[in-house]
Amino acid sequence: RDGARGGPGSKRDVLAGVIAGRTNREIARALGLSEQTVKNVLTTVFEKCHVRNRLELALFAVRHLGGRAHPE
């Protein structure tokens, strides 16, 4: 299902996987996506959050989202 999961929660679901320490492969399997789709989503999220890698993204989530992928 490459890219078929374009719903509003897909970026947050991928972010939740990163925060949980999952690999792209693990995230892809859990969400029913291809590994390439996860990489594409992460590239978009990195750009939007102005971060360069997974560690910076996780730190961004802690600072701005309280460590959660789904802000309240």
C-alpha positions as a Markdown table, in Angstrom:
| # | Residue | x | y | z |
|---|---|---|---|---|
| 1 | Arg | 0.0 | 0.0 | 0.0 |
| 2 | Asp | 2.6 | 2.5 | -1.0 |
| 3 | Gly | 1.3 | 5.9 | 0.0 |
| 4 | Ala | -2.3 | 4.7 | 0.3 |
| 5 | Arg | -2.3 | 5.7 | 3.9 |
| 6 | Gly | -2.6 | 9.4 | 3.2 |
| 7 | Gly | -5.0 | 9.9 | 6.1 |
| 8 | Pro | -4.5 | 12.7 | 8.6 |
| 9 | Gly | -2.9 | 10.4 | 11.2 |
| 10 | Ser | -0.2 | 8.8 | 9.1 |
| 11 | Lys | 2.6 | 11.4 | 9.9 |
| 12 | Arg | 1.7 | 11.2 | 13.6 |
| 13 | Asp | 1.7 | 7.4 | 13.5 |
| 14 | Val | 5.2 | 7.5 | 11.9 |
| 15 | Leu | 6.3 | 10.0 | 14.5 |
| 16 | Ala | 5.0 | 7.8 | 17.3 |
| 17 | Gly | 7.1 | 5.0 | 15.9 |
| 18 | Val | 10.2 | 7.1 | 15.9 |
| 19 | Ile | 9.6 | 8.2 | 19.4 |
| 20 | Ala | 9.1 | 4.6 | 20.4 |
| 21 | Gly | 12.6 | 3.8 | 18.9 |
| 22 | Arg | 11.3 | 1.7 | 16.0 |
| 23 | Thr | 13.1 | 1.3 | 12.8 |
| 24 | Asn | 11.6 | 2.4 | 9.5 |
| 25 | Arg | 11.0 | -1.3 | 8.7 |
| 26 | Glu | 9.2 | -1.9 | 12.0 |
| 27 | Ile | 7.1 | 1.3 | 11.5 |
| 28 | Ala | 6.2 | 0.3 | 7.9 |
| 29 | Arg | 5.1 | -3.2 | 9.0 |
| 30 | Ala | 3.0 | -1.9 | 11.9 |
| 31 | Leu | 1.2 | 0.7 | 9.7 |
| 32 | Gly | 0.9 | -1.4 | 6.5 |
| 33 | Leu | 3.1 | 0.9 | 4.6 |
| 34 | Ser | 6.2 | 0.4 | 2.5 |
| 35 | Glu | 9.5 | 1.2 | 4.0 |
| 36 | Gln | 10.0 | 3.8 | 1.2 |
| 37 | Thr | 6.7 | 5.5 | 2.2 |
| 38 | Val | 7.9 | 5.8 | 5.8 |
| 39 | Lys | 11.2 | 7.3 | 4.6 |
| 40 | Asn | 9.2 | 9.8 | 2.5 |
| 41 | Val | 7.0 | 10.7 | 5.4 |
| 42 | Leu | 10.0 | 11.2 | 7.7 |
| 43 | Thr | 11.7 | 13.5 | 5.1 |
| 44 | Thr | 8.6 | 15.7 | 5.1 |
| 45 | Val | 8.4 | 15.7 | 8.9 |
| 46 | Phe | 12.1 | 16.5 | 9.1 |
| 47 | Glu | 11.6 | 19.5 | 6.8 |
| 48 | Lys | 8.5 | 20.8 | 8.6 |
| 49 | Cys | 10.1 | 20.5 | 12.0 |
| 50 | His | 13.4 | 21.9 | 10.8 |
| 51 | Val | 15.4 | 18.9 | 12.0 |
| 52 | Arg | 18.0 | 16.7 | 10.3 |
| 53 | Asn | 17.6 | 13.3 | 11.8 |
| 54 | Arg | 15.6 | 10.9 | 14.0 |
| 55 | Leu | 17.3 | 12.0 | 17.2 |
| 56 | Glu | 16.6 | 15.7 | 16.6 |
| 57 | Leu | 13.0 | 14.7 | 15.7 |
| 58 | Ala | 12.6 | 12.9 | 19.0 |
| 59 | Leu | 14.0 | 15.8 | 20.9 |
| 60 | Phe | 11.7 | 18.2 | 19.0 |
| 61 | Ala | 8.7 | 16.0 | 20.1 |
| 62 | Val | 9.9 | 16.1 | 23.7 |
| 63 | Arg | 10.2 | 19.9 | 23.6 |
| 64 | His | 7.1 | 20.8 | 21.6 |
| 65 | Leu | 4.8 | 17.9 | 22.1 |
| 66 | Gly | 5.7 | 16.6 | 25.6 |
| 67 | Gly | 7.2 | 13.5 | 24.1 |
| 68 | Arg | 3.9 | 12.5 | 22.4 |
| 69 | Ala | 3.1 | 12.2 | 18.8 |
| 70 | His | -0.4 | 13.4 | 19.4 |
| 71 | Pro | -0.5 | 16.8 | 21.1 |
| 72 | Glu | -3.5 | 17.4 | 23.4 |
